[in-house]
Tab-separated table of C-alpha atoms and ligand atoms in Angstrom:
chain	number	residue	atom	x	y	z
M	149	MET	CA	-2.078	-28.722	2.634
M	150	ILE	CA	1.575	-28.445	1.567
M	151	ASP	CA	3.683	-26.453	4.058
M	152	VAL	CA	5.248	-24.144	1.456
M	153	CYS	CA	7.132	-22.143	4.072
M	154	ASN	CA	9.119	-25.193	5.117
M	155	ILE	CA	12.510	-24.969	3.377
M	156	GLN	CA	12.644	-28.808	3.108
M	157	VAL	CA	9.408	-28.623	1.103
M	158	MET	CA	10.061	-25.385	-0.771
M	159	LYS	CA	13.506	-26.198	-2.181
M	160	PRO	CA	12.510	-29.464	-3.961
M	161	LEU	CA	9.255	-27.836	-5.139
M	162	LEU	CA	11.210	-24.998	-6.773
M	163	SER	CA	13.906	-27.251	-8.251
M	164	ASP	CA	11.384	-29.830	-9.568
M	165	HIS	CA	9.984	-27.011	-11.711
M	166	GLY	CA	13.374	-25.473	-12.548
M	167	PHE	CA	12.238	-22.243	-10.892
M	168	HIS	CA	14.742	-19.442	-10.285
M	169	PHE	CA	13.880	-16.302	-8.324
M	170	SER	CA	13.463	-13.131	-10.347
M	171	LYS	CA	14.981	-10.113	-8.620
M	172	ALA	CA	13.323	-7.860	-11.209
M	173	LYS	CA	9.892	-9.126	-10.076
M	174	GLY	CA	10.695	-8.552	-6.408
M	175	GLN	CA	10.551	-12.246	-5.542
M	176	ASN	CA	11.376	-12.858	-1.886
M	177	PHE	CA	9.274	-15.801	-0.721
M	178	LEU	CA	8.253	-16.350	2.892
M	179	THR	CA	9.942	-19.206	4.750
M	180	ALA	CA	8.493	-18.620	8.250
M	181	ARG	CA	4.947	-19.900	8.605
M	182	TRP	CA	4.011	-17.591	11.478
M	183	VAL	CA	4.266	-14.603	9.122
M	184	PRO	CA	1.481	-15.429	6.610
M	185	GLU	CA	-0.608	-16.827	9.491
M	186	GLN	CA	-0.261	-13.585	11.445
M	187	ILE	CA	-0.901	-11.375	8.379
M	188	ALA	CA	-4.084	-13.294	7.503
M	189	GLU	CA	-5.202	-13.261	11.145
M	190	ASP	CA	-4.603	-9.498	11.567
M	191	SER	CA	-6.247	-8.554	8.260
M	192	GLY	CA	-9.612	-9.322	9.889
M	193	ILE	CA	-11.049	-11.533	7.164
M	194	ASP	CA	-13.791	-14.103	7.397
M	195	ARG	CA	-16.259	-15.939	5.137
M	196	THR	CA	-18.018	-12.641	4.351
M	197	THR	CA	-14.803	-11.196	2.885
M	198	GLY	CA	-13.476	-11.089	-0.676
M	199	VAL	CA	-9.691	-10.767	-0.651
M	200	LEU	CA	-7.548	-9.375	-3.428
M	201	GLU	CA	-4.024	-10.737	-3.053
M	202	ILE	CA	-1.172	-9.330	-5.121
M	203	GLY	CA	1.746	-11.620	-5.948
M	204	PRO	CA	0.888	-15.019	-4.447
M	205	GLY	CA	4.344	-16.437	-5.333
M	206	ILE	CA	4.119	-20.111	-4.359
M	207	GLY	CA	1.142	-19.416	-2.117
M	208	PRO	CA	2.049	-19.191	1.612
M	209	LEU	CA	-0.252	-16.241	2.246
M	210	THR	CA	-2.788	-17.452	-0.343
M	211	GLN	CA	-3.267	-20.661	1.661
M	212	GLN	CA	-3.955	-18.718	4.874
M	213	LEU	CA	-6.343	-16.346	3.102
M	214	CYS	CA	-8.260	-19.210	1.437
M	215	LEU	CA	-8.676	-20.931	4.818
M	216	ARG	CA	-10.449	-17.842	6.190
M	217	ALA	CA	-12.084	-15.822	3.362
M	218	GLY	CA	-15.255	-16.212	1.310
M	219	LYS	CA	-13.269	-15.734	-1.867
M	220	VAL	CA	-9.659	-14.967	-2.785
M	221	CYS	CA	-8.603	-13.437	-6.077
M	222	ALA	CA	-4.812	-13.551	-6.473
M	223	VAL	CA	-3.079	-11.536	-9.204
M	224	GLU	CA	0.325	-12.874	-10.285
M	225	VAL	CA	2.472	-11.608	-13.165
M	226	ASP	CA	4.942	-14.533	-13.357
M	227	HIS	CA	3.418	-17.375	-15.406
M	228	ARG	CA	6.276	-19.739	-14.429
M	229	LEU	CA	4.520	-20.046	-11.036
M	230	GLU	CA	1.398	-21.655	-12.537
M	231	PRO	CA	2.370	-25.342	-12.067
M	232	LEU	CA	3.738	-24.637	-8.575
M	233	LEU	CA	0.558	-22.868	-7.449
M	234	LYS	CA	-1.486	-25.756	-8.850
M	235	GLN	CA	0.333	-27.995	-6.365
M	236	THR	CA	0.219	-25.664	-3.368
M	237	VAL	CA	-3.221	-24.041	-3.593
M	238	GLY	CA	-5.007	-26.110	-6.267
M	239	GLU	CA	-7.225	-27.683	-3.589
M	240	PHE	CA	-9.030	-24.411	-2.741
M	241	ASP	CA	-12.287	-23.884	-4.605
M	242	ASN	CA	-12.678	-20.310	-3.253
M	243	LEU	CA	-9.530	-19.187	-5.125
M	244	GLU	CA	-9.233	-17.566	-8.531
M	245	ILE	CA	-5.827	-16.678	-9.964
M	246	VAL	CA	-5.582	-13.838	-12.446
M	247	TRP	CA	-2.364	-14.023	-14.502
M	248	ASP	CA	-1.596	-10.385	-15.116
M	249	ASP	CA	0.368	-7.321	-14.063
M	250	VAL	CA	-1.661	-5.759	-11.241
M	251	LEU	CA	-0.737	-2.266	-12.445
M	252	LYS	CA	-2.440	-2.921	-15.779
M	253	LEU	CA	-5.731	-3.971	-14.185
M	254	ASP	CA	-8.711	-1.829	-13.309
M	255	VAL	CA	-8.893	-2.762	-9.626
M	256	GLN	CA	-12.371	-1.309	-9.117
M	257	THR	CA	-13.853	-3.373	-11.963
M	258	LEU	CA	-12.050	-6.514	-10.821
M	259	VAL	CA	-13.437	-6.114	-7.297
M	260	ALA	CA	-16.976	-5.374	-8.532
M	261	GLU	CA	-16.942	-8.416	-10.836
M	262	ARG	CA	-15.319	-10.897	-8.431
M	263	PHE	CA	-16.598	-9.948	-4.974
M	264	SER	CA	-20.299	-9.319	-5.393
M	265	GLY	CA	-21.997	-9.619	-1.972
M	266	LEU	CA	-18.645	-9.823	-0.170
M	267	ARG	CA	-16.730	-7.211	1.839
M	268	PRO	CA	-13.633	-6.399	-0.260
M	269	VAL	CA	-10.192	-6.185	1.350
M	270	ALA	CA	-6.671	-6.325	-0.074
M	271	CYS	CA	-3.841	-8.305	1.468
M	272	ALA	CA	-0.324	-8.887	0.158
M	273	ASN	CA	3.365	-9.376	0.662
M	274	LEU	CA	4.116	-6.721	-1.945
M	275	PRO	CA	6.842	-6.793	-4.586
M	276	TYR	CA	8.901	-3.940	-3.103
M	277	TYR	CA	9.988	-2.389	-6.431
M	278	ILE	CA	6.385	-1.238	-7.079
M	279	THR	CA	5.121	-0.648	-3.530
M	280	SER	CA	3.931	2.909	-4.061
M	281	PRO	CA	2.194	2.485	-7.457
M	282	ILE	CA	0.346	-0.551	-6.052
M	283	LEU	CA	-0.702	1.254	-2.860
M	284	THR	CA	-1.752	4.241	-4.932
M	285	ALA	CA	-3.938	2.033	-7.143
M	286	LEU	CA	-5.452	0.188	-4.148
M	287	LEU	CA	-6.308	3.345	-2.197
M	288	GLU	CA	-7.486	5.401	-5.181
M	289	ALA	CA	-9.816	2.564	-6.184
M	290	GLU	CA	-11.797	3.479	-3.027
M	291	CYS	CA	-13.440	0.061	-2.919
M	292	PHE	CA	-11.654	-1.729	-0.048
M	293	ASP	CA	-12.564	-1.841	3.615
M	294	ALA	CA	-8.950	-2.428	4.600
M	295	VAL	CA	-5.576	-2.948	2.945
M	296	THR	CA	-3.020	-5.065	4.828
M	297	VAL	CA	0.438	-5.170	3.290
M	298	MET	CA	3.989	-6.183	3.990
M	299	VAL	CA	6.434	-3.534	2.803
M	300	GLN	CA	9.978	-2.397	3.591
M	301	LYS	CA	10.078	-1.172	7.176
M	302	GLU	CA	11.175	2.321	6.166
M	303	VAL	CA	8.162	2.580	3.843
M	304	ALA	CA	5.906	1.378	6.675
M	305	GLN	CA	7.332	4.108	8.914
M	306	ARG	CA	6.645	6.723	6.236
M	307	MET	CA	3.065	5.504	5.879
M	308	CYS	CA	2.451	5.855	9.628
M	309	ALA	CA	4.533	9.014	10.306
M	310	LYS	CA	3.352	12.019	12.309
M	311	PRO	CA	3.716	15.666	11.162
M	312	GLY	CA	7.057	17.243	11.983
M	313	THR	CA	9.040	13.979	11.887
M	314	ALA	CA	11.721	13.036	9.351
M	315	ASP	CA	9.529	10.241	7.918
M	316	TYR	CA	6.561	12.550	7.238
M	317	SER	CA	6.231	13.024	3.462
M	318	ALA	CA	3.752	13.572	0.637
M	319	PHE	CA	3.368	9.761	0.570
M	320	THR	CA	2.377	9.825	4.272
M	321	VAL	CA	-0.316	12.400	3.592
M	322	PHE	CA	-1.561	10.383	0.602
M	323	CYS	CA	-1.900	7.202	2.727
M	324	GLN	CA	-3.448	8.981	5.724
M	325	PHE	CA	-5.858	10.896	3.500
M	326	TYR	CA	-7.470	7.638	2.379
M	327	ALA	CA	-6.846	5.452	5.421
M	328	GLU	CA	-5.711	5.133	9.022
M	329	PRO	CA	-2.481	3.116	8.870
M	330	GLU	CA	-1.277	1.016	11.794
M	331	LEU	CA	2.155	-0.605	11.971
M	332	LEU	CA	1.463	-4.179	13.124
M	333	PHE	CA	4.813	-6.011	13.346
M	334	ASP	CA	8.321	-6.309	11.898
M	335	VAL	CA	9.536	-9.245	9.816
M	336	PRO	CA	13.318	-9.827	9.780
M	337	PRO	CA	15.223	-10.769	6.574
M	338	HIS	CA	15.779	-14.388	7.703
M	339	CYS	CA	12.042	-15.063	7.214
M	340	PHE	CA	12.476	-14.957	3.395
M	341	MET	CA	14.229	-16.747	0.576
M	342	PRO	CA	16.261	-15.132	-0.867
M	343	GLN	CA	16.826	-12.869	2.127
M	344	PRO	CA	16.224	-9.155	1.402
M	345	LYS	CA	18.821	-6.645	2.629
M	346	VAL	CA	16.228	-4.743	4.662
M	347	THR	CA	13.778	-5.437	7.483
M	348	SER	CA	10.123	-5.632	6.457
M	349	ALA	CA	6.986	-4.631	8.325
M	350	VAL	CA	3.273	-5.300	8.078
M	351	VAL	CA	0.896	-2.330	7.976
M	352	LYS	CA	-2.872	-2.406	8.131
M	353	LEU	CA	-4.621	0.532	6.460
M	354	GLN	CA	-8.163	0.875	7.697
M	355	VAL	CA	-9.793	2.747	4.854
M	356	ARG	CA	-11.767	5.854	5.857
M	357	LYS	CA	-15.486	5.587	5.181
M	358	GLU	CA	-15.879	9.336	5.273
M	359	LEU	CA	-13.215	12.012	5.033
M	360	PRO	CA	-13.100	14.032	8.271
M	361	TRP	CA	-12.013	17.156	6.334
M	362	ARG	CA	-13.798	19.441	3.923
M	363	ILE	CA	-11.878	19.133	0.643
M	364	GLU	CA	-13.225	21.240	-2.236
M	365	SER	CA	-10.931	19.709	-4.870
M	366	LYS	CA	-8.946	16.500	-4.371
M	367	GLU	CA	-6.694	17.377	-7.315
M	368	LEU	CA	-5.834	20.764	-5.806
M	369	PHE	CA	-5.362	19.216	-2.351
M	370	PHE	CA	-2.694	16.795	-3.621
M	371	ARG	CA	-1.070	19.531	-5.716
M	372	THR	CA	-0.803	21.591	-2.516
M	373	VAL	CA	0.720	18.653	-0.638
M	374	ARG	CA	3.292	18.002	-3.407
M	375	ALA	CA	4.226	21.698	-3.528
M	376	SER	CA	4.551	21.788	0.272
M	377	PHE	CA	7.046	18.906	0.405
M	378	ALA	CA	8.947	19.792	-2.784
M	379	MET	CA	11.159	22.244	-0.891
M	380	ARG	CA	11.388	20.520	2.458
M	381	ARG	CA	14.053	22.717	3.985
M	382	LYS	CA	12.474	25.997	2.896
M	383	LYS	CA	9.499	27.979	4.160
M	384	LEU	CA	6.120	26.766	2.927
M	385	SER	CA	5.497	30.122	1.233
M	386	ASN	CA	8.418	29.322	-1.138
M	387	GLY	CA	7.021	25.866	-1.943
M	388	LEU	CA	3.581	27.319	-2.639
M	389	THR	CA	5.025	30.121	-4.792
M	390	SER	CA	6.847	27.622	-6.988
M	391	GLY	CA	3.983	25.059	-7.019
M	392	PHE	CA	1.387	27.757	-7.780
M	393	PRO	CA	3.225	30.450	-9.788
M	394	GLU	CA	-0.104	32.179	-10.434
M	395	LEU	CA	-0.277	33.093	-6.702
M	396	GLY	CA	3.010	34.962	-6.595
M	397	LYS	CA	4.992	35.324	-3.345
M	398	ALA	CA	2.602	37.868	-1.841
M	399	GLY	CA	-0.415	35.684	-2.710
M	400	ALA	CA	1.193	32.611	-1.124
M	401	GLU	CA	1.879	34.569	2.058
M	402	GLU	CA	-1.706	35.848	2.121
M	403	VAL	CA	-3.020	32.284	1.784
M	404	LEU	CA	-1.008	31.236	4.838
M	405	ARG	CA	-2.216	34.275	6.809
M	406	ALA	CA	-5.838	33.541	5.878
M	407	CYS	CA	-5.352	29.988	7.222
M	408	GLY	CA	-3.976	31.325	10.522
M	409	LEU	CA	-0.472	29.990	9.847
M	410	PRO	CA	2.770	31.843	10.728
M	411	GLU	CA	4.693	33.380	7.823
M	412	ASN	CA	7.728	31.085	8.382
M	413	VAL	CA	5.785	27.805	8.722
M	414	ARG	CA	7.271	24.675	7.061
M	415	GLY	CA	5.115	22.244	5.091
M	416	GLU	CA	6.403	19.163	6.918
M	417	THR	CA	4.806	20.339	10.192
M	418	LEU	CA	1.241	20.578	8.843
M	419	ASP	CA	-1.494	18.009	9.376
M	420	ILE	CA	-4.048	17.002	6.743
M	421	ARG	CA	-6.640	19.510	7.957
M	422	GLN	CA	-4.146	22.358	7.515
M	423	PHE	CA	-3.241	21.189	3.986
M	424	ALA	CA	-6.978	21.056	3.233
M	425	ASP	CA	-7.446	24.623	4.544
M	426	ILE	CA	-4.617	25.881	2.312
M	427	ALA	CA	-5.949	24.067	-0.787
M	428	ASN	CA	-9.476	25.359	-0.155
M	429	GLU	CA	-8.152	28.916	0.302
M	430	ILE	CA	-6.182	28.735	-2.973
M	431	LEU	CA	-9.343	27.541	-4.734
M	432	ARG	CA	-11.407	30.342	-3.195
M	433	ARG	CA	-8.930	32.970	-4.455
M	434	ARG	CA	-9.131	31.548	-7.961
M	435	GLY	CA	-12.841	32.302	-7.812
W	730	LIG	N1	3.252	-13.910	-1.558
W	730	LIG	C1	4.512	-14.607	-1.756
W	730	LIG	C2	5.203	-14.794	-0.433
W	730	LIG	O1	4.832	-14.062	0.506
W	730	LIG	O2	6.095	-15.630	-0.336
W	730	LIG	C3	5.414	-13.866	-2.743
W	730	LIG	C4	5.720	-12.434	-2.404
W	730	LIG	S1	6.978	-11.732	-3.423
W	730	LIG	C5	7.604	-10.493	-2.318
W	730	LIG	C6	6.101	-10.721	-4.607
W	730	LIG	C7	5.271	-11.463	-5.637
W	730	LIG	O3	4.667	-10.485	-6.505
W	730	LIG	C8	6.036	-12.401	-6.570
W	730	LIG	O4	5.341	-13.611	-6.675
W	730	LIG	C9	6.073	-11.683	-7.917
W	730	LIG	O5	6.162	-12.539	-9.032
W	730	LIG	C10	4.756	-10.912	-7.861
W	730	LIG	N2	4.730	-9.694	-8.708
W	730	LIG	C11	5.758	-8.869	-9.040
W	730	LIG	N3	5.330	-7.874	-9.813
W	730	LIG	C12	3.984	-8.050	-9.987
W	730	LIG	C13	2.986	-7.345	-10.730
W	730	LIG	N4	3.281	-6.248	-11.417
W	730	LIG	N5	1.714	-7.816	-10.708
W	730	LIG	C14	1.412	-8.941	-9.996
W	730	LIG	N6	2.317	-9.648	-9.296
W	730	LIG	C15	3.593	-9.218	-9.283
């Protein structure tokens, strides 16, 4: 197996194929072998697992996934990588590469078609410019057991944040609604080529099998969450009034009272159960 993380191997491989990194495609390739090894190890995969990888690049993580999984399906948008991947991962017969933009694919269908009889998980060193649309697609597909991703450290902190902290956001609530995220380890810029300006981190999202909250309408729940964070520095009653004009100020205040929340409460201090209570109460008032 070619050691693609070794700079002495990677540089000639790239130049032999006249490959130049595309900043627009978020191409920062791993040059420290411990990183893909540790990601694959921590993602808890084995021969019973089907792994969806996004953005294999020249294949450092793909190699580690293929060594452990039943099947790997890697989605890559940059066709220039085809001859390079042939050299680095061509030997694996449990690998299928799909040449496409992951955001244009129906993830649920892809998983159902490729991973029959296997436990589906997703694992990737994500292209950072589309981190949130990819995570949104992976979690909303509701077909993975776990999603293990490398992202910018500040995004990782937002995914794992607790209520009442500066990092807690609508994106936090979205991630923690579908999964239980755990920050696994940091990866410094010198582990990549070219080096990114920021530190990265690996997060494992253990997807919830059952939601521990009673949510009457998912659409209304997320609308409530967006309204609650839209005016971060103001009272939640203001956010709800502007997110749900039909309630009016008095109606918004009544909703909070009915949920046992103080009149001056701020959205950023609420946990998921409290957002669920508010959304359910708004729905009840609509009749
Ligand atoms: N996995 C490799 C590694 O760790 O060295 C490469 C990771 S690099 C951060 C992100 C990869 O995602 C690149 O190979 C890039 O071409 C690919 N990519 C970017 N946008 C994509 C998209 N919309 N769909 C699929 N792959 C994409």
